[in-house]
Short mmCIF file of C-alpha atoms in Angstrom, two decimals:
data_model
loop_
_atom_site.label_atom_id
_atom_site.label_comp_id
_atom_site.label_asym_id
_atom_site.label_seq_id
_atom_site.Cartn_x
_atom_site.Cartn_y
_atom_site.Cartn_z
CA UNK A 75 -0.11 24.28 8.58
CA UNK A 76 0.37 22.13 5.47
CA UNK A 77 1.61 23.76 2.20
CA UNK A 78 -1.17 23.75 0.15
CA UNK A 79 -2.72 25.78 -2.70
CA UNK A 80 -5.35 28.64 -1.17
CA UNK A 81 -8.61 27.26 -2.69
CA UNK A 82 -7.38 23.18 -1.28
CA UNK A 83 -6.85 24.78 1.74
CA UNK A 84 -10.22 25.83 2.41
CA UNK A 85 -11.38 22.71 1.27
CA UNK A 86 -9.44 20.14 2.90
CA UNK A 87 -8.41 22.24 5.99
CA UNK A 88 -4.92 24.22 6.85
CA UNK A 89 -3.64 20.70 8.01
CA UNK A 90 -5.88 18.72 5.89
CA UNK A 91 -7.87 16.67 8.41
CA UNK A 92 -10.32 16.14 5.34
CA UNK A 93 -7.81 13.80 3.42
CA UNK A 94 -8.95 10.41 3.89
CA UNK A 95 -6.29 8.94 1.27
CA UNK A 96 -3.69 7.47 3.20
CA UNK A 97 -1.25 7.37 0.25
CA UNK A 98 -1.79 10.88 -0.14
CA UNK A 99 -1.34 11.57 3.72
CA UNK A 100 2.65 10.07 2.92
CA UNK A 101 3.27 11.61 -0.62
CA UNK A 102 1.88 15.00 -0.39
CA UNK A 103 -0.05 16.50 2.56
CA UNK A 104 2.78 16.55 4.74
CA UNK A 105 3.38 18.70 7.64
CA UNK A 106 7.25 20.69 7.33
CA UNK A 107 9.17 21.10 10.37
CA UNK A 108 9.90 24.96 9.49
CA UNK A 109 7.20 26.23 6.57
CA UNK A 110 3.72 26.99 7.95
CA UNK A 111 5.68 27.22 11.81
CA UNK A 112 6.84 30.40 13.38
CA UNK A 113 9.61 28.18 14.99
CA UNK A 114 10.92 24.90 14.01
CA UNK A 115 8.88 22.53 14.78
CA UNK A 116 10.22 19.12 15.94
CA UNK A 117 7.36 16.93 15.70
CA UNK A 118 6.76 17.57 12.65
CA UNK A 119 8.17 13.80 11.14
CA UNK A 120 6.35 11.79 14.06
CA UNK A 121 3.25 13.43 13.71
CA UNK A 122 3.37 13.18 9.77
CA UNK A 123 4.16 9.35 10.50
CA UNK A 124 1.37 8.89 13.45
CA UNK A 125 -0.96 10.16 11.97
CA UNK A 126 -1.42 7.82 8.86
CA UNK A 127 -0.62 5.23 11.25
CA UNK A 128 -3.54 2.57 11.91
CA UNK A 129 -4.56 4.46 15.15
CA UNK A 130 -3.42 7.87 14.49
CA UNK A 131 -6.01 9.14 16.08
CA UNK A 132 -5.57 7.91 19.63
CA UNK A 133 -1.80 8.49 19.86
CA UNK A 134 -2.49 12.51 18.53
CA UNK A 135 -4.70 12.33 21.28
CA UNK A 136 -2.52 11.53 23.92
CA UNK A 137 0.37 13.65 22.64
CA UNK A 138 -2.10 16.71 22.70
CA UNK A 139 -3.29 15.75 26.45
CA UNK A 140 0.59 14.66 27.45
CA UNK A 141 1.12 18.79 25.96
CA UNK A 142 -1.94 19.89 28.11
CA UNK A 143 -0.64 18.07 31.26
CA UNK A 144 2.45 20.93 30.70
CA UNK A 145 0.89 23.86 29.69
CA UNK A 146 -0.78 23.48 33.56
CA UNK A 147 2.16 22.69 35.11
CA UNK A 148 2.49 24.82 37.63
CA UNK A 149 6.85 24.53 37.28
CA UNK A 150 6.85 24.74 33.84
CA UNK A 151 8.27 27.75 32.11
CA UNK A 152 7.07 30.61 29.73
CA UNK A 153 8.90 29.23 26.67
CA UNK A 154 8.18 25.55 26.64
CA UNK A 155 4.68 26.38 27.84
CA UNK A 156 3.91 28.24 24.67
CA UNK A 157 5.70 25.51 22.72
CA UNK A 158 3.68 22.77 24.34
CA UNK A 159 0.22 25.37 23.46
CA UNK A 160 1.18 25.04 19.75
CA UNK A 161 2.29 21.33 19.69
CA UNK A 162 -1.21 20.58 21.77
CA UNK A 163 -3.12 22.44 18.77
CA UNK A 164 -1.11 21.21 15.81
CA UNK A 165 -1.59 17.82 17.38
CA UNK A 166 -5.75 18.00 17.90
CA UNK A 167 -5.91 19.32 14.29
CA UNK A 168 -4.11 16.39 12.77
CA UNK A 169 -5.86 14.01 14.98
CA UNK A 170 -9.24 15.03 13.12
CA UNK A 171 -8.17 12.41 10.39
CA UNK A 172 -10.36 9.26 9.80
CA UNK A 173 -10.12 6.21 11.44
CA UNK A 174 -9.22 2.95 9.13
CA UNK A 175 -12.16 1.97 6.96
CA UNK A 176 -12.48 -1.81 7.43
CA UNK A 177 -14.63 -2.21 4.48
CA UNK A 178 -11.68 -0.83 2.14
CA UNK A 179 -9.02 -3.20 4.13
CA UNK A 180 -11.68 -6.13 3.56
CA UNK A 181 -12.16 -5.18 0.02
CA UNK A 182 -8.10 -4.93 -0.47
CA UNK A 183 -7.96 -8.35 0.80
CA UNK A 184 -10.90 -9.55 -1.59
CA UNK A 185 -9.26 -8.19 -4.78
CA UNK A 186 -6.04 -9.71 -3.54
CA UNK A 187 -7.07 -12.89 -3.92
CA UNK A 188 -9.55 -12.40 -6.46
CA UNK A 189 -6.07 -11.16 -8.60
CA UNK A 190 -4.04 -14.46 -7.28
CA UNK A 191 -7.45 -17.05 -8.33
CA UNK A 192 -7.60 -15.33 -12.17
CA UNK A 193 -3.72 -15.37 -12.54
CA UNK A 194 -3.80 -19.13 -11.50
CA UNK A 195 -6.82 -19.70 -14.45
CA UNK A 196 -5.27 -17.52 -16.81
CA UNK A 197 -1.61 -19.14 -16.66
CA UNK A 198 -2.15 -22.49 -15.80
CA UNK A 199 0.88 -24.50 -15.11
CA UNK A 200 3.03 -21.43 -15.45
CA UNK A 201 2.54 -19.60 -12.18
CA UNK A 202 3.55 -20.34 -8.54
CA UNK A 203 2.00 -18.64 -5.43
CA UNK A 204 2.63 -18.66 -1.73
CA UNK A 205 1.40 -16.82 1.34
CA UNK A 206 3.98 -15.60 3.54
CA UNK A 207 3.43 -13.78 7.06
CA UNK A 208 5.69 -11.65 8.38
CA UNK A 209 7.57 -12.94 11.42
CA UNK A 210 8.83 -9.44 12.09
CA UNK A 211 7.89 -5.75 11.04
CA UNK A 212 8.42 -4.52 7.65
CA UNK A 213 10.19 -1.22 6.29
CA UNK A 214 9.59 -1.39 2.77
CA UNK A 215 10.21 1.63 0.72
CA UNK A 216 11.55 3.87 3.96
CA UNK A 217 13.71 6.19 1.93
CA UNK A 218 11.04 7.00 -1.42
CA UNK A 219 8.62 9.40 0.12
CA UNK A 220 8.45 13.00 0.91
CA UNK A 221 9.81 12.73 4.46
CA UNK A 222 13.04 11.52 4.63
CA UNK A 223 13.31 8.28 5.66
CA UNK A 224 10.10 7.74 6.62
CA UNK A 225 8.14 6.50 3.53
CA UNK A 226 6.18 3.38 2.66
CA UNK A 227 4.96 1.60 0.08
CA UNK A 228 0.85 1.96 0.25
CA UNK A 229 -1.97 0.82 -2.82
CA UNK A 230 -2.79 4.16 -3.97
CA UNK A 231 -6.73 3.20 -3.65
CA UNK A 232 -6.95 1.42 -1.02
CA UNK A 233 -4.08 3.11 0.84
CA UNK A 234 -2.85 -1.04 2.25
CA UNK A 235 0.67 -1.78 2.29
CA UNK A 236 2.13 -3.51 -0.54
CA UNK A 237 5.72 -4.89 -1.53
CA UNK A 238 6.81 -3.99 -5.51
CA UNK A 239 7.52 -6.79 -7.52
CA UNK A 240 10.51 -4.66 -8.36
CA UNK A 241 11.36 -5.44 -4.73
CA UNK A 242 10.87 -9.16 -4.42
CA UNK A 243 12.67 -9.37 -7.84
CA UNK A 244 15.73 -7.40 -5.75
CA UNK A 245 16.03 -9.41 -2.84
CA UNK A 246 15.56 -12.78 -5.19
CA UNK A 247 18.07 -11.73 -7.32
CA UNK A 248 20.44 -11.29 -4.72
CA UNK A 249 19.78 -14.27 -2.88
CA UNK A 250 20.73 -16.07 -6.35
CA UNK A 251 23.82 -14.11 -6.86
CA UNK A 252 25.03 -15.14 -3.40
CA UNK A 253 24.40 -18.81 -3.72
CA UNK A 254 26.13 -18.69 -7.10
CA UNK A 255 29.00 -17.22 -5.79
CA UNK A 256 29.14 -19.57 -2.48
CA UNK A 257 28.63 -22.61 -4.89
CA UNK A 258 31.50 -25.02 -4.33
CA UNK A 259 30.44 -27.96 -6.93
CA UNK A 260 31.29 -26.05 -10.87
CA UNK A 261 28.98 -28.14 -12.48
CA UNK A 262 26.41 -27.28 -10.08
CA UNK A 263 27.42 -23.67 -10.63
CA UNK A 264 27.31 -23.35 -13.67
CA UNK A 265 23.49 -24.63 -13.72
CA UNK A 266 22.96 -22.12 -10.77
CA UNK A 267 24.14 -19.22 -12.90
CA UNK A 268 21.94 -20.19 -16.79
CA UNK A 269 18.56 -20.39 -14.23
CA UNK A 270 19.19 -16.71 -12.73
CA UNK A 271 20.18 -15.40 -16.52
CA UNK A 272 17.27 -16.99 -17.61
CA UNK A 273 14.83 -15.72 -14.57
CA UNK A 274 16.32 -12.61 -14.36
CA UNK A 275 17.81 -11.71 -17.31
CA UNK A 276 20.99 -9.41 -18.23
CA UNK A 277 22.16 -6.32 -20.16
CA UNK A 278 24.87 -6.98 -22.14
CA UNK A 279 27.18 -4.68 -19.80
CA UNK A 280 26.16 -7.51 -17.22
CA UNK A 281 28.38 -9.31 -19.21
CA UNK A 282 31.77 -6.91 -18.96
CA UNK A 283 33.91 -8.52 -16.63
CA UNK A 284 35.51 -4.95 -15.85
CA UNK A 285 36.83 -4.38 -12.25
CA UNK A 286 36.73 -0.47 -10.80
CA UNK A 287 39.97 1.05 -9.03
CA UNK A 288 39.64 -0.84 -5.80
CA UNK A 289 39.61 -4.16 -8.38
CA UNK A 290 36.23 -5.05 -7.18
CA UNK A 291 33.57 -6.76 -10.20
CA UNK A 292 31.59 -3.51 -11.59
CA UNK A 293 28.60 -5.76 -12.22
CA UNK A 294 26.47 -8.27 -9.87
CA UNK A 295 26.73 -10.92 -12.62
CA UNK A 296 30.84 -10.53 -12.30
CA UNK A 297 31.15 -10.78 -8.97
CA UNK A 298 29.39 -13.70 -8.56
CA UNK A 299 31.42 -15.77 -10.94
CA UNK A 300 34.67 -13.29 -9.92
CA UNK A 301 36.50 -16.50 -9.42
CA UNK A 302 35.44 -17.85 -12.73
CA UNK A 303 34.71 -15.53 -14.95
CA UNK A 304 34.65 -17.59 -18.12
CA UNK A 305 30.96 -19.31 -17.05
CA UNK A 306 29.34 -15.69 -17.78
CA UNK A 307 30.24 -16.05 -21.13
CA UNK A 308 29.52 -19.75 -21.19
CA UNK A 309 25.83 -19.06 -19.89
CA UNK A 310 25.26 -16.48 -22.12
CA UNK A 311 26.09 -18.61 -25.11
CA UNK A 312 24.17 -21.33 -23.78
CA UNK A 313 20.94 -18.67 -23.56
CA UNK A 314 21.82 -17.61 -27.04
CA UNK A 315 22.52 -14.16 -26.70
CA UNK A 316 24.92 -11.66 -25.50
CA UNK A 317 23.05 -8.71 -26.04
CA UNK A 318 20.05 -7.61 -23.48
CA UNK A 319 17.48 -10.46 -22.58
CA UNK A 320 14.59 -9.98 -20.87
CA UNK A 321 13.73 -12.07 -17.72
CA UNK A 322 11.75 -14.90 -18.43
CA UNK A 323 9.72 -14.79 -14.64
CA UNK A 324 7.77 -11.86 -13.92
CA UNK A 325 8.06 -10.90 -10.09
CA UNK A 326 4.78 -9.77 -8.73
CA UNK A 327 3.65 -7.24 -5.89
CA UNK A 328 2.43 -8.53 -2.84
CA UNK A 329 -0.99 -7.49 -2.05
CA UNK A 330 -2.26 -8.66 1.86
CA UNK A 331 -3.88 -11.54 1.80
CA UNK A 332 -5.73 -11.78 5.36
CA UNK A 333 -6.96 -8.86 7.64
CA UNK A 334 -5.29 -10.40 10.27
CA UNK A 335 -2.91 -7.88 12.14
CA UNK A 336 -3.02 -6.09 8.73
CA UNK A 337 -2.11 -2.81 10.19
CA UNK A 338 0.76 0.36 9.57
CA UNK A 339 2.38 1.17 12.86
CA UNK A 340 4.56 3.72 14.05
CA UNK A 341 8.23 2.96 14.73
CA UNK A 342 9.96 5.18 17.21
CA UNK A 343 14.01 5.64 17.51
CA UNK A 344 14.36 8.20 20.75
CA UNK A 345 17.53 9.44 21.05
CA UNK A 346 19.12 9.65 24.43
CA UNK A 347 21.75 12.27 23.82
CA UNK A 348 21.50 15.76 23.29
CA UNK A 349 21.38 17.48 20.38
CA UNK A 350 23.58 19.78 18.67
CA UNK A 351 21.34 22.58 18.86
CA UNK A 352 21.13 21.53 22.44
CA UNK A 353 24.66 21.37 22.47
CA UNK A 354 25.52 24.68 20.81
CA UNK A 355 22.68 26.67 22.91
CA UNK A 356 24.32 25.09 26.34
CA UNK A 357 21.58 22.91 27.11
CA UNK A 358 22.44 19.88 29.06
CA UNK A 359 21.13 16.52 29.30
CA UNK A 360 18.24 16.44 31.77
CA UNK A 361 17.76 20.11 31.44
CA UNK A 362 13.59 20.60 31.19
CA UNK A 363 14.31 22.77 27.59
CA UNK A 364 16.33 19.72 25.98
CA UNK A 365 14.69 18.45 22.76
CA UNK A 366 14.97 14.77 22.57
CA UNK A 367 12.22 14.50 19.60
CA UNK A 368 11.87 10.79 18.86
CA UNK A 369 12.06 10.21 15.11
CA UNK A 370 9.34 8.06 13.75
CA UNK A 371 8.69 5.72 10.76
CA UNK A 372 6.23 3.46 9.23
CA UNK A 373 6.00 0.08 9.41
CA UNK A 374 3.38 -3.03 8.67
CA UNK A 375 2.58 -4.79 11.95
CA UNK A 376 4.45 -8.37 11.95
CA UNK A 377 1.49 -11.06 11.41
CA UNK A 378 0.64 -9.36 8.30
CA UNK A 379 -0.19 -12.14 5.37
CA UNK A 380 0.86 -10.95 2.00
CA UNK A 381 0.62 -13.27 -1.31
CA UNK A 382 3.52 -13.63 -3.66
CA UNK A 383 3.08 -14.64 -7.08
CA UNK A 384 5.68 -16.04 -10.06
CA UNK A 385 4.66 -15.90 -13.59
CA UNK A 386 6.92 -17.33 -16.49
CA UNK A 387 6.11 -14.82 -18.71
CA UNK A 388 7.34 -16.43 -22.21
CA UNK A 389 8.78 -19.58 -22.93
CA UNK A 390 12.69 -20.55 -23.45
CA UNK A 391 12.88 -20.89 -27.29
CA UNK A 392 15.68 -23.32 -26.40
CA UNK A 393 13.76 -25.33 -23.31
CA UNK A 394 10.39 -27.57 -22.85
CA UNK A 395 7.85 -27.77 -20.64
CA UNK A 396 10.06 -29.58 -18.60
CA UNK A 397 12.66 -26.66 -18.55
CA UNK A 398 9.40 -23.91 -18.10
CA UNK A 399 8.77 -25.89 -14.92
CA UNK A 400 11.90 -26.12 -13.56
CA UNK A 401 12.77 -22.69 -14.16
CA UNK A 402 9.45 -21.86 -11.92
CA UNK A 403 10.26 -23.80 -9.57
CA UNK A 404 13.96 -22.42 -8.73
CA UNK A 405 12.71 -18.75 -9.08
CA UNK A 406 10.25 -19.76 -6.33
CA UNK A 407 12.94 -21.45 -4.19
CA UNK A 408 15.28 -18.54 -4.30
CA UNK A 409 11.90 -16.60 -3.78
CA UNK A 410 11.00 -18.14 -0.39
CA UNK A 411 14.77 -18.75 0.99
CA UNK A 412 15.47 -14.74 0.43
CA UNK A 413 12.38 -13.57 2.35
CA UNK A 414 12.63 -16.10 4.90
CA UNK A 415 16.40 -15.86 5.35
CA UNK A 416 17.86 -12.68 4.44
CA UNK A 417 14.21 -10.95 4.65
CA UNK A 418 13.44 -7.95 2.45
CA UNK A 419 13.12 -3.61 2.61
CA UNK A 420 14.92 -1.53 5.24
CA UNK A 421 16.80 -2.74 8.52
CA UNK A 422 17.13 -6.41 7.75
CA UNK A 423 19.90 -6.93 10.17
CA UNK A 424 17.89 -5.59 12.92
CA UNK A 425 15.13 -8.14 12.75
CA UNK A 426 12.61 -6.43 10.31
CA UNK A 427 11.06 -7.80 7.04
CA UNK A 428 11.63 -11.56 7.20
CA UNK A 429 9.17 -14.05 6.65
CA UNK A 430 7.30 -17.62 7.00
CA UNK A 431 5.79 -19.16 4.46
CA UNK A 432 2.79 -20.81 6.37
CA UNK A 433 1.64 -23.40 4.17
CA UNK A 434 -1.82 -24.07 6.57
CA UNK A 435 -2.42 -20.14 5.09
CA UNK A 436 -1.39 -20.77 1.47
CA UNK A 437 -4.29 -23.82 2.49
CA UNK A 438 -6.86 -21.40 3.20
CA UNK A 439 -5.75 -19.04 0.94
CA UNK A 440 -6.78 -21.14 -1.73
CA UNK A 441 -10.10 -22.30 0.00
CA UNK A 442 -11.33 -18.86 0.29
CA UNK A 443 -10.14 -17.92 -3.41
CA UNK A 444 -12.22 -21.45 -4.05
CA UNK A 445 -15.03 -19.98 -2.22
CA UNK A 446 -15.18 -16.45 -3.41
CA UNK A 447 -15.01 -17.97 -6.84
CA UNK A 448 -17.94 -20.18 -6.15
CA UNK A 449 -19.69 -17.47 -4.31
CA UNK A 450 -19.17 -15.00 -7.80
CA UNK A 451 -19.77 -18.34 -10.02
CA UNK A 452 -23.52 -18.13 -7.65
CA UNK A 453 -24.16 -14.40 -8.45
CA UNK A 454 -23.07 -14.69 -11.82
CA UNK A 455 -25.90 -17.25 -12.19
CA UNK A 456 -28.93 -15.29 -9.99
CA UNK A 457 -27.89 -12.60 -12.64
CA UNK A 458 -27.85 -14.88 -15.34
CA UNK A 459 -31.54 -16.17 -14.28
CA UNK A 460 -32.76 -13.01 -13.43
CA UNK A 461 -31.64 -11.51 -16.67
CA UNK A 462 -33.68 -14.92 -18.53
CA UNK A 463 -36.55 -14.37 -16.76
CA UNK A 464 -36.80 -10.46 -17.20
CA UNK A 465 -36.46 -11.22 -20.65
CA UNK A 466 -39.22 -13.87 -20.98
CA UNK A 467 -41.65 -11.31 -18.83
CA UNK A 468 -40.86 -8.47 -21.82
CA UNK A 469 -41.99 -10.92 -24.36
CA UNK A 470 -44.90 -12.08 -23.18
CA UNK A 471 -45.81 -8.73 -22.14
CA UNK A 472 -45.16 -7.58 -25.58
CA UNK A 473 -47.50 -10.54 -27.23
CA UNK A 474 -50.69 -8.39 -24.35
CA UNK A 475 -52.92 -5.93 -25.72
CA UNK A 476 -52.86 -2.93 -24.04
CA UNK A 477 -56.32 -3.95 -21.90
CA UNK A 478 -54.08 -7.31 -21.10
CA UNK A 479 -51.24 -5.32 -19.75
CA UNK A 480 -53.43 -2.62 -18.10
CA UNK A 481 -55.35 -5.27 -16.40
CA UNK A 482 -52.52 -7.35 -14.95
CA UNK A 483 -51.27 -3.53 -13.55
CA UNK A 484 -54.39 -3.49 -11.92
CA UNK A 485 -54.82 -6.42 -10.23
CA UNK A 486 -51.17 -6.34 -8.76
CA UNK A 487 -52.71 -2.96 -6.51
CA UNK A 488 -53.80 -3.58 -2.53
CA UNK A 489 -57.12 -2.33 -1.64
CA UNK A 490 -55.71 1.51 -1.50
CA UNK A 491 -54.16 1.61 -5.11
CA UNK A 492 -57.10 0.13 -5.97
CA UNK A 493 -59.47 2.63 -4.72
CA UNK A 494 -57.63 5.64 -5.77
CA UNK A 495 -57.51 3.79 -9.40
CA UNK A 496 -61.21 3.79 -9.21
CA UNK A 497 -61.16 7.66 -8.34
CA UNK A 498 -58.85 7.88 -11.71
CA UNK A 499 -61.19 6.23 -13.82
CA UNK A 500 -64.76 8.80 -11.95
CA UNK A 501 -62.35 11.96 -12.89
CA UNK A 502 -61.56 10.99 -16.40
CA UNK A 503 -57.97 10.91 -16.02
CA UNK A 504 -57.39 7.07 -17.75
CA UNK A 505 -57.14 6.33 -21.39
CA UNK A 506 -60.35 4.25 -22.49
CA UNK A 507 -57.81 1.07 -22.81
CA UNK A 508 -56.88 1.41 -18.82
CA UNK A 509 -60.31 2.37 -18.23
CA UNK A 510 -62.03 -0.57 -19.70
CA UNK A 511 -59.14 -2.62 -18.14
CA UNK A 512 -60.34 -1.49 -14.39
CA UNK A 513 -63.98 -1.95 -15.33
CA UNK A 514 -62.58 -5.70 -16.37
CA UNK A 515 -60.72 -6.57 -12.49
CA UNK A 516 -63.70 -5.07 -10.89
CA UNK A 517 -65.99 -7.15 -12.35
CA UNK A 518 -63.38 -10.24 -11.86
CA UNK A 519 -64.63 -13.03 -8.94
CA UNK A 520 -61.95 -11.65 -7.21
CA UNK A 521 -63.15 -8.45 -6.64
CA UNK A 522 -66.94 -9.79 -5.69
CA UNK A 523 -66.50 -8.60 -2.08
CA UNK A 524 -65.15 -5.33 -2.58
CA UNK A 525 -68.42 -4.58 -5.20
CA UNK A 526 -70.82 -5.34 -2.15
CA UNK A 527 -68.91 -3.43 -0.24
CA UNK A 528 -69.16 -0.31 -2.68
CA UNK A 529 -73.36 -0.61 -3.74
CA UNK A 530 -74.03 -0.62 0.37
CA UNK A 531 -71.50 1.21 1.79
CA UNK A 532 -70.25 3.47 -0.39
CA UNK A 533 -72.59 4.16 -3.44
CA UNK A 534 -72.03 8.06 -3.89
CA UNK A 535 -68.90 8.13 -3.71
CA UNK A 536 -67.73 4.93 -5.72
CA UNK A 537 -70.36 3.01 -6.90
CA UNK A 538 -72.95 5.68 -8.93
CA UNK A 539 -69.91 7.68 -10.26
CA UNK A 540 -68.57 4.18 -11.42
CA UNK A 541 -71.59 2.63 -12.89
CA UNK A 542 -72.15 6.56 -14.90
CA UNK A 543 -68.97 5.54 -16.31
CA UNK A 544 -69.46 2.05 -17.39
CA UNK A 545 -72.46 3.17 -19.03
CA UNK A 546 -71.03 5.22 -21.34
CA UNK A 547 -68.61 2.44 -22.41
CA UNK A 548 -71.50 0.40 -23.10
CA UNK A 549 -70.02 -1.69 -19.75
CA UNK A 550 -72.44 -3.61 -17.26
CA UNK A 551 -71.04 -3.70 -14.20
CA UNK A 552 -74.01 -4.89 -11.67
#
C-alpha cells in the first residue's frame, strides 16, 4: 500500500486509485519498494512511473494478466507464484486510476496560448515567442521528485508537462557561455560577453577570477573568458556595475501549445545482467527466480509543441530602443540554437530533449491565439449586449404599475399556466393587483377564443366561478 495518513486512506484508497491529480501521483502518493510490502517489492518504481503515464491503465493491465499467465503456469514454482499473486493485485489496484481527461489537456493548451496572446499585448515590442516541437523525448526534471530519478516536471492543475523558465534560462545560458568562450574574433567577443551580462546578469563573485586546486575557473563567467580574463572586468564596467545585476530578459516556462502527441510516456532501461542480490543469493542468469526489474521513467512523447516566451523585463539605463531590441533578439538566438542543438533536461547525449522550431506552427500558433481572441472579443460582446438589454428590460419594467407588470406575466403563460392562473384567481390566492391583471388578458382580443370556449364548455368550472369574481371587482367580463 501507499503511506498515507489513516483517515486519507479510507478516502482515497490503500493505493490511492481515487487521486486523479497527476502531479500529486509523482510528488506524494507513491508506492515504496519495502514500506506497505511484506517483501521488497521490485516494481515498485515502474509501476509508480506507469501508472501516471498517459495510458497507465492499459499497461497495469497487461502486467497484472502477464502475472496471471504465471500464477497458472503449470512449471512455475511456489515462491515466484506467490510473488506474481501479489504483483497481479498491487498491479489491478493501481490500474483503477483515471484515464487522461482531454478536456483538462484542451483547456491547458487554451490557457497556454491565451498566456502567450496577453503577454504579446501587454509588452509590445519587448517580447519574442516561438513554438518549438520536440524532435525527440524529453526528461525534464528526472532527478527532483520523490522517486529517484524518475521525476518530471507537471502543471500542478492541470497535471501537463511543462519546462521551468529556470530551465530554458540554464541551457541558454550555457549555450552563451560556450560561444563566448569558442569566439575567435575579440572584438566580437567582447560584444558576445556585455549581451549575456546584460540578459543574464551576474553576482559580483561572477566576477572573481579565482581558479580551485585543479586551476580550473571557479565561476561560469571565468571560464569563458579564462583566456582573457580582463574583458569580465571590461563588461562589467561597461554595464556599470560590479556588484549583483539582475538579468534584464525574463526566461519563461513552456506551457504545450498543441494537443498533438501531447502525452507522458514511460521510458524503460531493462537490465540484462544479474543483480547483486542475484549474485550474492547464487542465482544465475536465465535462472526462472532472477529479477531483471526494468527501471522506468517519465518522459513527454516527441511531437509535443511547447511555446517559449522572452520578456525584457526593464530597460538598459545605458541603451535605446535600439539596444532593448537587439538584446531580445540575441537572447532569442541563443534561445533557439541551445534547444535545437545541444537540447535541454536529462540524457541529452542520448538523443532526448532537442528541438525544432517549426515556424508553419509558430504560424498557427498565432492564428488560433488570433482566433480565440476574436472568439472571447465575440462573447465579451453577447455579454456586453445581453447585460444592455437586461438593463433596459429592468427600467422599463420599473416605469409598469404593478397591473402592467402582472399583466405582461400573464400573457407570456401557454394555455395550461393560463388555466391554472384562472384557478388562482376562483380560490382567492392572487393579490387584487394580479387579479385585476388576469381579468385584463382574459378580456384581451387575444384571449376571445379561449372565453367561448369557457361559457360553452366549461361554465362550472371556469366561467361562473370567474364571472362571481369579476363581479365583486366591479369587472365585466361577458
Amino acid at each position: 500500500m501507499i503511506a498515507q495518513a489513516h483517515d486519507t486512506r479510507e478516502v482515497l484508497g490503500a493505493f490511492a486509485s481515487k487521486v486523479e491529480n497527476r502531479s500529486l501521483l509523482f510528488e506524494k502518493y507513491v508506492l515504496a519498494k519495502t514500506w506497505g510490502h511484506e517483501a521488497r517489492f521490485h516494481d515498485a518504481n515502474r509501476f509508480n512511473v506507469i501508472r501516471a503515464a498517459s495510458g497507465g491503465k492499459q499497461l497495469l493491465t497487461e502486467a497484472a494478466n502477464e502475472s496471471e499467465g504465471k500464477i497458472k503456469g503449470l512449471n512455475t514454482k511456489e515462491h515466484v507464484r506467490e510473488e506474481h499473486q501479489y504483483r497481479k493485485k498491487v498491479a489491478d489496484e493501481l490500474a483503477k486510476i483515471r484515464e487522461d481527461d482531454a478536456s483538462l489537456v484542451a483547456l491547458r493548451v487554451k490557457s497556454s496560448l491565451t498566456s502567450l496572446r496577453l503577454l504579446e499585448k501587454s509588452y509590445p515590442g519587448r517580447h519574442r515567442t516561438f513554438v518549438g516541437e520536440l524532435g525527440g523525448r524529453l526528461l525534464i526534471n528526472l532527478a527532483g521528485g520523490v522517486q529517484e530519478n524518475a521525476g518530471i516536471s507537471l502543471d500542478r492543475c492541470f497535471g501537463m508537462p511543462l519546462i521551468p523558465g529556470s530551465a530554458i534560462k540554464g541551457v541558454s545560458r550555457h549555450h552563451a557561455l560556450w560561444e563566448i568562450r569558442t569566439c575567435e574574433d575579440q572584438q566580437h567577443r567582447k560584444q558576445l560577453l556585455f549581451s549575456a551580462m546584460l540578459i543574464f546578469g551576474f553576482g559580483s563573485q561572477d566576477l572573481e577570477l579565482r581558479e580551485n586546486r585543479n586551476k580550473e575557473s571557479v565561476t561560469n563567467w571565468a571560464w569563458s573568458v579564462e583566456d582573457s580574463p580582463e574583458l569580465l572586468r571590461e563588461a562589467a564596467k561597461a554595464i556599470g556595475t560590479e556588484d549583483d545585476f539582475k538579468g534584464l530578459v525574463s526566461f519563461l516556462p513552456a506551457a504545450p501549445a498543441s494537443e498533438k502527441n501531447l502525452r507522458i510516456v514511460a521510458e524503460g532501461i531493462t537490465p540484462h545482467t544479474a543483480q547483486r542480490d542475484d549474485l550474492r543469493k547464487g542465482i544465475k542468469a536465465g535462472d526462472e527466480t532472477q529479477t531483471l526489474i526494468p527501471l522506468a521513467f517519465p518522459a513527454v512523447e516527441r511531437g509535443s509543441q511547447f511555446a517559449f516566451g522572452l520578456v525584457l523585463n526593464r530597460s538598459w539605463a545605458g541603451g535605446d530602443e535600439e539596444e532593448n531590441q537587439r538584446i531580445l533578439s540575441q537572447a532569442l538566438n541563443w534561445l533557439q540554437n541551445a534547444i535545437t542543438g545541444t537540447g535541454i533536461g536529462a540524457k541529452t547525449s542520448a538523443g532526448y530533449g532537442w528541438f525544432v522550431v517549426d515556424e508553419q506552427a509558430e504560424e498557427a500558433r498565432r492564428k488560433e491565439a488570433e482566433n480565440l481572441a476574436a472568439e472571447e472579443a465575440r462573447k465579451a460582446e453577447e455579454r456586453r449586449l445581453a447585460e444592455e438589454t437586461k438593463h433596459a428590460e429592468e427600467q422599463r419594467l420599473a416605469s409598469l404599475s404593478p397591473i402592467e407588470r402582472f399583466v405582461e406575466e400573464i400573457e407570456k403563460l401557454d394555455d395550461n399556466g393560463f388555466a391554472e392562473k384562472a384557478r388562482e384567481v376562483i380560490s382567492g390566492n392572487l393579490s387584487e393587483d394580479e387579479t385585476r391583471a388576469f381579468f385584463s388578458v382574459l378580456t384581451s382580443s387575444a384571449k376571445k377564443e379561449r372565453r367561448k370556449q369557457w361559457k360553452k364548455k366549461k361554465a362550472a368550472q371556469f366561467w361562473n366561478p370567474l364571472e362571481e369574481v369579476a363581479s365583486k371587482l366591479n369587472i365585466e367580463i361577458s
